[in-house]
Short mmCIF file of C-alpha atoms and ligand atoms in Angstrom, two decimals:
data_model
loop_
_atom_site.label_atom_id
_atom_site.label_comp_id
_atom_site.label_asym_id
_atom_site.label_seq_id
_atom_site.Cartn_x
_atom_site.Cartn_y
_atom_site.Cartn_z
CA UNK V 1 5.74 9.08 9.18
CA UNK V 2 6.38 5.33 8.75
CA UNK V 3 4.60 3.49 5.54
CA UNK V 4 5.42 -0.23 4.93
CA UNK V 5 3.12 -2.48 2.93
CA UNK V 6 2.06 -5.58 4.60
CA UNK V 7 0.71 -8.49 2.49
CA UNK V 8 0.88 -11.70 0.30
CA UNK V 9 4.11 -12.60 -1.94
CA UNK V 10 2.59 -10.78 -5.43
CA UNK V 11 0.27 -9.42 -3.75
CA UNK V 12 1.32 -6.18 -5.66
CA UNK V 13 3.44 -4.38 -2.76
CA UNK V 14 6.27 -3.12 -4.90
CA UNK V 15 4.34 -2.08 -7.88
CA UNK V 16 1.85 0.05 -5.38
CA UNK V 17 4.77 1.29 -3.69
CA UNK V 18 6.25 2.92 -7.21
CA UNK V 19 2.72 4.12 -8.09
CA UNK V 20 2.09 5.60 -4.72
CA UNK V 21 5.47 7.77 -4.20
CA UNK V 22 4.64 8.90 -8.45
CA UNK V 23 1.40 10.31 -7.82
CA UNK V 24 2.13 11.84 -4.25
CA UNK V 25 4.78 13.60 -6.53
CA UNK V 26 1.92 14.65 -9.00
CA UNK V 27 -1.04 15.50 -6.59
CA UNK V 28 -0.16 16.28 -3.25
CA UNK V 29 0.98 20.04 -4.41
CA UNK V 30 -1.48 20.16 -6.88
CA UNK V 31 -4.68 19.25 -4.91
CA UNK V 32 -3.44 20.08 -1.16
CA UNK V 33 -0.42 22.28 -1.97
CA UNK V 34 2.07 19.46 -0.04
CA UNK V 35 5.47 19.67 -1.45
CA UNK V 36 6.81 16.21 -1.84
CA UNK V 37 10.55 15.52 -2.53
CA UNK V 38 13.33 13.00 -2.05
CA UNK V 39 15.17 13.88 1.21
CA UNK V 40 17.84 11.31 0.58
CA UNK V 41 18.41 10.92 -3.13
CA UNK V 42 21.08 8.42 -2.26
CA UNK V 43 19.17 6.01 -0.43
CA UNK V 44 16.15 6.57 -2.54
CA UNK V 45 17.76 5.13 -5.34
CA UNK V 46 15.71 1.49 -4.64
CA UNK V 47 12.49 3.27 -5.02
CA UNK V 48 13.36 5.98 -7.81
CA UNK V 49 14.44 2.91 -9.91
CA UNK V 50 11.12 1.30 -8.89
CA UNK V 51 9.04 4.36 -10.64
CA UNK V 52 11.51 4.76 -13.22
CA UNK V 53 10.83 1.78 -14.91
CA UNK V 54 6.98 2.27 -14.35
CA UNK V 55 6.53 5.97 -15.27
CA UNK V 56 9.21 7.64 -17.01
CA UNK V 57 10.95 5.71 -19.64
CA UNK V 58 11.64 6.85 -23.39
CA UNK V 59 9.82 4.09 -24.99
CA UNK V 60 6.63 3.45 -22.91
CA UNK V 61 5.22 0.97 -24.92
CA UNK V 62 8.18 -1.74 -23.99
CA UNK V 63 7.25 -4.11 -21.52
CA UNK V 64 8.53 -3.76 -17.96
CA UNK V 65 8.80 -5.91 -14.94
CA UNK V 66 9.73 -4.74 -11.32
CA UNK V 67 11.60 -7.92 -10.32
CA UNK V 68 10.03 -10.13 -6.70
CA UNK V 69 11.82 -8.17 -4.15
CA UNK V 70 14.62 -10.08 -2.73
CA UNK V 71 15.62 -9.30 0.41
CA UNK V 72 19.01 -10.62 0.20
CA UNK V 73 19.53 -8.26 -2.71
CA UNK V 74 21.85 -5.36 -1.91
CA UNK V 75 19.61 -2.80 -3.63
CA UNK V 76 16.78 -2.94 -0.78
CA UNK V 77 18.57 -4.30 2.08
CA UNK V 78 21.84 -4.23 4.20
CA UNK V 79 22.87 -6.91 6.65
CA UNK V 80 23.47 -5.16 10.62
CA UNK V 81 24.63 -6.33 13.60
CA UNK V 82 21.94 -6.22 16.19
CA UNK V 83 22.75 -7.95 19.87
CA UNK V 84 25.58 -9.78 18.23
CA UNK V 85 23.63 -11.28 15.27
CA UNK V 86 23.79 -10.90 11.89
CA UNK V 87 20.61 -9.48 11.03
CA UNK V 88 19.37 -8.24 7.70
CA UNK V 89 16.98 -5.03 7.83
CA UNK V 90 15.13 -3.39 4.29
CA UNK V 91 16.66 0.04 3.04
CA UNK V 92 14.01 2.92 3.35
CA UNK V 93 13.29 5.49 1.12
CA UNK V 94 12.95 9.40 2.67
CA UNK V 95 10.66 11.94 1.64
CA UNK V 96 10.44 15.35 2.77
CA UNK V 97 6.74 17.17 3.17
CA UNK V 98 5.96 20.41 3.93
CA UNK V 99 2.58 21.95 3.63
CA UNK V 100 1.88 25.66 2.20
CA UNK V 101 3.42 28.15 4.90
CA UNK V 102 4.13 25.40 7.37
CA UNK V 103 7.44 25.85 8.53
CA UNK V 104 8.27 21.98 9.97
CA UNK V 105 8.69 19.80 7.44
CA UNK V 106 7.60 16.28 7.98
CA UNK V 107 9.20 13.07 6.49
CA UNK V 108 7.91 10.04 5.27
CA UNK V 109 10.16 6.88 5.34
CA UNK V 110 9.06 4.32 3.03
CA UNK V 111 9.76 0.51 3.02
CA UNK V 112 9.55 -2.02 1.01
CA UNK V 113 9.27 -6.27 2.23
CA UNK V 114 9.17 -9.57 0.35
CA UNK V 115 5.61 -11.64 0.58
CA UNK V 116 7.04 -14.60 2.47
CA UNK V 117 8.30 -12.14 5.43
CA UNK V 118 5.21 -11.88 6.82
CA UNK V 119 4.35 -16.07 6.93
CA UNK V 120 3.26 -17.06 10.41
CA UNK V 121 6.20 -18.90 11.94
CA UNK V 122 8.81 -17.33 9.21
CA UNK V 123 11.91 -17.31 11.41
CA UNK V 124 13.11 -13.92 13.63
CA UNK V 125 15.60 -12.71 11.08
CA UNK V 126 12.28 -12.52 8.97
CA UNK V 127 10.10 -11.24 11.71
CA UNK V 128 12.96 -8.21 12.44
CA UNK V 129 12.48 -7.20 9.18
CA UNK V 130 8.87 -6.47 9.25
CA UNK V 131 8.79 -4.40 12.59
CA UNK V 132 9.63 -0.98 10.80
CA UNK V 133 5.49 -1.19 10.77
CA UNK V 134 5.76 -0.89 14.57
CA UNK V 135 6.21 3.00 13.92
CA UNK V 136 3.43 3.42 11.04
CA UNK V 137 1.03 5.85 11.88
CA UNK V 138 -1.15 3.97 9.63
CA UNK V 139 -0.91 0.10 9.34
CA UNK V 140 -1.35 -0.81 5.85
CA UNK V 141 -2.49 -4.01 4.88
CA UNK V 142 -2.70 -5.46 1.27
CA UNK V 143 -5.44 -8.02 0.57
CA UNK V 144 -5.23 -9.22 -3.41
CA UNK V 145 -8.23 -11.17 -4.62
CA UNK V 146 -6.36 -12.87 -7.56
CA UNK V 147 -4.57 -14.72 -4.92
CA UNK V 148 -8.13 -16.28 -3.09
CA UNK V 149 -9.70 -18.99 -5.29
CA UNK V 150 -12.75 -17.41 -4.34
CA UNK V 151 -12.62 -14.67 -6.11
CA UNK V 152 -11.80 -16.11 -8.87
CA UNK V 153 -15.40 -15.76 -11.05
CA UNK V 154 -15.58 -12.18 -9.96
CA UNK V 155 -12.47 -10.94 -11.71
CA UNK V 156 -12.25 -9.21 -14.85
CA UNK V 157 -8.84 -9.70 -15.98
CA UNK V 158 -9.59 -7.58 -19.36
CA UNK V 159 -6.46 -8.91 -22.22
CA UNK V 160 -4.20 -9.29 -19.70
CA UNK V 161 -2.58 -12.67 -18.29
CA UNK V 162 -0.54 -12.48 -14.36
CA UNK V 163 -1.81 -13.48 -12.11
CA UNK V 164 -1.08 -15.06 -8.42
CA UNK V 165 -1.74 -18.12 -6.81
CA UNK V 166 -3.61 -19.19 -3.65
CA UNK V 167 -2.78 -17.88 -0.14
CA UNK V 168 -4.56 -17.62 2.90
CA UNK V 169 -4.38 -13.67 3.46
CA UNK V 170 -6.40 -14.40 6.60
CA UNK V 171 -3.37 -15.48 8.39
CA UNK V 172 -0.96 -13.39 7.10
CA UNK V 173 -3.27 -10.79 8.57
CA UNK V 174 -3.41 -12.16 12.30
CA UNK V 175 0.41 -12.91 12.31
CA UNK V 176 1.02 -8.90 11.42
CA UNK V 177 -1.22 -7.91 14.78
CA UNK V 178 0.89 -10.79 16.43
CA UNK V 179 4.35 -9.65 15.68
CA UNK V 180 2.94 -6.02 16.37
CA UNK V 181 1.20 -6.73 19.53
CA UNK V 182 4.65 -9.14 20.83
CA UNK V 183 6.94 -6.02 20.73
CA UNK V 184 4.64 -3.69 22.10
CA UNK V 185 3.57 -5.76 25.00
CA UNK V 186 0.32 -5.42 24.15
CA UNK V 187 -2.08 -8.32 25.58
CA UNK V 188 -3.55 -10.31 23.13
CA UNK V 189 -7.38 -9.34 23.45
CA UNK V 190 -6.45 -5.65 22.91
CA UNK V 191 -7.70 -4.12 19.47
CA UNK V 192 -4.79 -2.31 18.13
CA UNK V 193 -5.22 1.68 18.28
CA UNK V 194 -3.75 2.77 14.58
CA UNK V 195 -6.05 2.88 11.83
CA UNK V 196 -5.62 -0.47 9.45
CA UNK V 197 -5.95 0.23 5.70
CA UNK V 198 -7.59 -2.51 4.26
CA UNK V 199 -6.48 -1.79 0.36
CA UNK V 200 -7.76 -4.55 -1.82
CA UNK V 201 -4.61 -4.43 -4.21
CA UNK V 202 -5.25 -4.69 -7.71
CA UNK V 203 -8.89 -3.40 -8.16
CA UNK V 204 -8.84 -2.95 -11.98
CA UNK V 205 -10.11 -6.66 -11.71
CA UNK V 206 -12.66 -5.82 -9.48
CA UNK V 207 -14.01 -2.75 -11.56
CA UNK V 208 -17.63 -4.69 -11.98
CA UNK V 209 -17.83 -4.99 -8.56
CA UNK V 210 -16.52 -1.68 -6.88
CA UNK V 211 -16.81 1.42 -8.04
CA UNK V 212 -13.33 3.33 -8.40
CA UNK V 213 -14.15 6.36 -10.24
CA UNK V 214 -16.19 8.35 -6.90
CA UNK V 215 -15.01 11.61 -6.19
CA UNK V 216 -12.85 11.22 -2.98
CA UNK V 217 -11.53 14.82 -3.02
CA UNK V 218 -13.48 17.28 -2.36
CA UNK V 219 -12.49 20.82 -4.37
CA UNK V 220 -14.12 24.24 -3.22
CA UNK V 221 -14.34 27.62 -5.70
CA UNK V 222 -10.51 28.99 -4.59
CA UNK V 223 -9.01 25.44 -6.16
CA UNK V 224 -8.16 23.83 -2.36
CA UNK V 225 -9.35 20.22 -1.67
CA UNK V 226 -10.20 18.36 0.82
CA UNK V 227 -10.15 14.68 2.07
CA UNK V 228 -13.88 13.64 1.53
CA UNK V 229 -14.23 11.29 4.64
CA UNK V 230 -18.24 11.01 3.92
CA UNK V 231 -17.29 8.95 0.20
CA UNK V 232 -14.69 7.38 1.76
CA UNK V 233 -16.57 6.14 4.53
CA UNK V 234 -19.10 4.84 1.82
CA UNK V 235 -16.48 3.23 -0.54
CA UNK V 236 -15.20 1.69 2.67
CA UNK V 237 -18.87 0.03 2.94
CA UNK V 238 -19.15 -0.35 -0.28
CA UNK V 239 -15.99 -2.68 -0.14
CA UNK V 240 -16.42 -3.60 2.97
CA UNK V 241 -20.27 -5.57 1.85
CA UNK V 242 -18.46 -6.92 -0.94
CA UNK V 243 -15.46 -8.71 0.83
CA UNK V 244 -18.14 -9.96 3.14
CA UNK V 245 -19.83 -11.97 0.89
CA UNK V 246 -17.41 -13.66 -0.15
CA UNK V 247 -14.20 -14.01 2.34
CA UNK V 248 -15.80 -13.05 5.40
CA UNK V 249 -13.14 -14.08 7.90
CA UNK V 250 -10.97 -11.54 6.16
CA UNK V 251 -13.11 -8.71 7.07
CA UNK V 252 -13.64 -10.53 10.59
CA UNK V 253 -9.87 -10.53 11.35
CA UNK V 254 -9.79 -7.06 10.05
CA UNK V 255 -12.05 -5.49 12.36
CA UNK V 256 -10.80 -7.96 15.54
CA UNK V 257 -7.40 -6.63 15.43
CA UNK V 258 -7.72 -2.97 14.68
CA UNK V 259 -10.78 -0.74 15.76
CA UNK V 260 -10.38 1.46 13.05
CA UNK V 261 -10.26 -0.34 9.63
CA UNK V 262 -10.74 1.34 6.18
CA UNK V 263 -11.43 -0.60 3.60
CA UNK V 264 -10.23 0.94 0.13
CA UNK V 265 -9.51 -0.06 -3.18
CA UNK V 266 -6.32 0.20 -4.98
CA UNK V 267 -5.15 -0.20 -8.47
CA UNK V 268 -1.39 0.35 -8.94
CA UNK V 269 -1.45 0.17 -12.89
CA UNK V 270 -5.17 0.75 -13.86
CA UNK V 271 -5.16 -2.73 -15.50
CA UNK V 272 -4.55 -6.32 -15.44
CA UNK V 273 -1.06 -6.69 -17.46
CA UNK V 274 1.01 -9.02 -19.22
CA UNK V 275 2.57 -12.15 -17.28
CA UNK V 276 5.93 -10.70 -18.72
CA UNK V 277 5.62 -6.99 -17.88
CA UNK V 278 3.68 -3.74 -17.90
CA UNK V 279 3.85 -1.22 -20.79
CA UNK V 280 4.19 1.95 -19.06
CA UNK V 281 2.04 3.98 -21.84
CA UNK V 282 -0.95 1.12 -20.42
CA UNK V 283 -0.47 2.75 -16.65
CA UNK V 284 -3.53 4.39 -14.81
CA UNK V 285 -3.40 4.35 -11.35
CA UNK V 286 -6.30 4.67 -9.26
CA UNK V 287 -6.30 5.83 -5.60
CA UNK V 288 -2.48 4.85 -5.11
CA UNK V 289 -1.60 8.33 -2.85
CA UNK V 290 -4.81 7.98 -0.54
CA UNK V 291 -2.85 5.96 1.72
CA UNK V 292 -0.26 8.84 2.43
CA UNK V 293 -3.05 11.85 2.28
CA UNK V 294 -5.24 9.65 4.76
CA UNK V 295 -2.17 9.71 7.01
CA UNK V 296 -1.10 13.60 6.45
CA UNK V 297 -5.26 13.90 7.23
CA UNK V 298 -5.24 12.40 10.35
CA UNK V 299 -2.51 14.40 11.40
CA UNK V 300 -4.35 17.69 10.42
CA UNK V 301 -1.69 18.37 7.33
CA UNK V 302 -3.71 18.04 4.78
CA UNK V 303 -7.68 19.41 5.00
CA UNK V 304 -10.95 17.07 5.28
CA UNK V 305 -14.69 17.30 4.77
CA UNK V 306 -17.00 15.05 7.10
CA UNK V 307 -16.28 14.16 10.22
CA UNK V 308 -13.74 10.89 11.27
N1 GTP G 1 -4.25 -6.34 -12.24
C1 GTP G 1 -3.24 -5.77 -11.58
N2 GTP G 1 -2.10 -6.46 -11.38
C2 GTP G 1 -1.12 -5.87 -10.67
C3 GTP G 1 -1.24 -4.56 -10.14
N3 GTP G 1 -0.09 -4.26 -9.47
C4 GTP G 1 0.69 -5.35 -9.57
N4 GTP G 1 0.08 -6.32 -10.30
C5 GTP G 1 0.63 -7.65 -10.67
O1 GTP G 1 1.17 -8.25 -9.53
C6 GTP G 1 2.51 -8.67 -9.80
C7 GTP G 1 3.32 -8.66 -8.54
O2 GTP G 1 3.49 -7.33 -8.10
P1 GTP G 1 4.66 -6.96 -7.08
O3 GTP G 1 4.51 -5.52 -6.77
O4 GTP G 1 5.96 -7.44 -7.55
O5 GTP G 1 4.21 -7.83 -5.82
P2 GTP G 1 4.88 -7.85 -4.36
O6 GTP G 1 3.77 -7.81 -3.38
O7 GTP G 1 5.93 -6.82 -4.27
O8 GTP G 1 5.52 -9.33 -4.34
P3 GTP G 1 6.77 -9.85 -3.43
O9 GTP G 1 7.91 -8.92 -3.69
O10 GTP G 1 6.99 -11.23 -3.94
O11 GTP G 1 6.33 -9.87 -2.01
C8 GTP G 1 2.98 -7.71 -10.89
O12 GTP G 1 4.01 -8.26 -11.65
C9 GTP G 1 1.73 -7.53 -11.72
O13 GTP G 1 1.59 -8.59 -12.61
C10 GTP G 1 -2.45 -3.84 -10.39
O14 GTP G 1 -2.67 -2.69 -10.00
N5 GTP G 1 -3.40 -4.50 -11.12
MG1 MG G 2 7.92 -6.86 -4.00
#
């Protein structure tokens, strides 16, 4: 299994990506008895720094700051030779699954990308280092409202002060079908066939608007849990109404490139921070694994009630 983040520069892809592999390590044996565990502590370093600094420091109430990833940096990328050019590809993180009494383990590679990758026209070096979302099994798009001015007087940014500035996240959208559609061959007027998360990235701010605290697993008497596709489904509305009002080519673009989009809140950190950094003891993160146990669902690894 392939996850890569696709979205605006700020839009939050780092942070989510540190939030997400911390609380797969937390819940996914707890809830659905998934073991979860660095395959590759080596080239996991990137990402184990990432949570580090987020989750498990001595003094929690100092501020931290996960730095705008930087592709040329050596932490998260190497430079390749690929048909004779130089070309410079992200470092992934591996992850090793295995479900109660399942003898194949699966893994999950995890990427991270910088904002500006994903610009329509940015240049093939750029383009070559987005297509590790070819292989996804989910596509996973990341729409943040602080950066549309049209959000704006719907946010509740609490005490804290970052924030992002204006993008159009519409475009960013149609250029990732583009660049997928290009290397598959796929004609242009063909819906793609993965599922599309739609996470709305930072959704602390959004709180008033969307409700985050629904029960999305479902536990029976022995203690297992299930995916609860019937609140999803309505959270996915729920959102879904919401972004309508107010951006509704977004949601238009969503559903004209993918015929399977889910649209579902995410808060990395709980809360709107500090333009300088995050005080880990401040962190809550809300829905941040239901990207990878949608994925593990869909693949029957990890139990669901409803139907898809
Ligand atoms: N309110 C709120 N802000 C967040 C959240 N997650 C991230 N942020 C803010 O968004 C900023 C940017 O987050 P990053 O994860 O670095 O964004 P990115 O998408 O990786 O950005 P690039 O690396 O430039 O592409 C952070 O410094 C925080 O200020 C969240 O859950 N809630
Ligand atoms: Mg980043």
């Amino acid at each position: 299994m392939v996850m890569s983040v696709v979205g605006a520069a700020g839009a939050g892809k780092s942070v989510f990506l540190a939030s997400s592999m911390w609380q797969c390590r937390q819940m996914l044996s707890r809830l659905f008895g998934v073991s979860f565990m660095d395959l590759d502590p080596v080239a996991n370093r990137w990402i184990n720094a990432y949570e580090e600094k987020l989750f498990f420091q001595e003094d929690d109430t100092t501020l931290q700051q996960i730095e705008k990833t930087d592709l040329q940096a050596s932490n998260v990328s190497r430079s390749v030779m690929l048909d004779g050019d130089n070309v410079l590809l992200p470092l992934p993180s591996f992850f090793q699954l295995r479900t109660r009494g399942g003898d194949q383990p699966q893994s999950l590679v995890v990427y991270d990308s910088a904002g500006e990758h994903f610009r329509a026209g940015a240049d093939t070096q750029a383009s070559a280092v987005t297509l590790n979302m070819l292989n996804s099994d989910t596509l996973f798009f990341m729409f943040d409202p602080s950066a549309d001015p049209r959000f704006r007087s719907y946010l509740d940014r609490g005490g804290g002060t970052a924030r992002n500035y204006a993008q159009r996240q519409d475009i960013l959208l149609s250029e990732m079908a583009a660049r997928i559609r290009r290397h598959l061959g796929n004609r242009s007027e063909t819906r793609l066939s993965k599922p599309l998360i739609f996470g709305v990235s930072k959704a602390d701010l959004l709180r008033r608007r969307l409700s985050l605290n629904v029960p999305i697993y479902k536990g029976d008497k022995s203690g297992a849990y299930a995916l609860d596709l019937d609140v999803l489904r309505d959270v996915s509305r729920q959102t879904e109404t919401f972004l309508d009002e107010i951006a509704p080519e977004v949601t238009a673009t969503a559903h004209d490139i993918a015929s399977d989009v889910w649209f579902v809140p995410v808060s990395a950190l709980g809360h709107n921070p500090m333009r300088e950094g995050v005080r880990p003891c401040d962190i809550k993160p809300v829905w941040t694994e239901l990207p990878v146990v949608f994925t593990l669902a869909k693949k029957g690894l990890v139990p669901v009630s409803g139907e898809w």
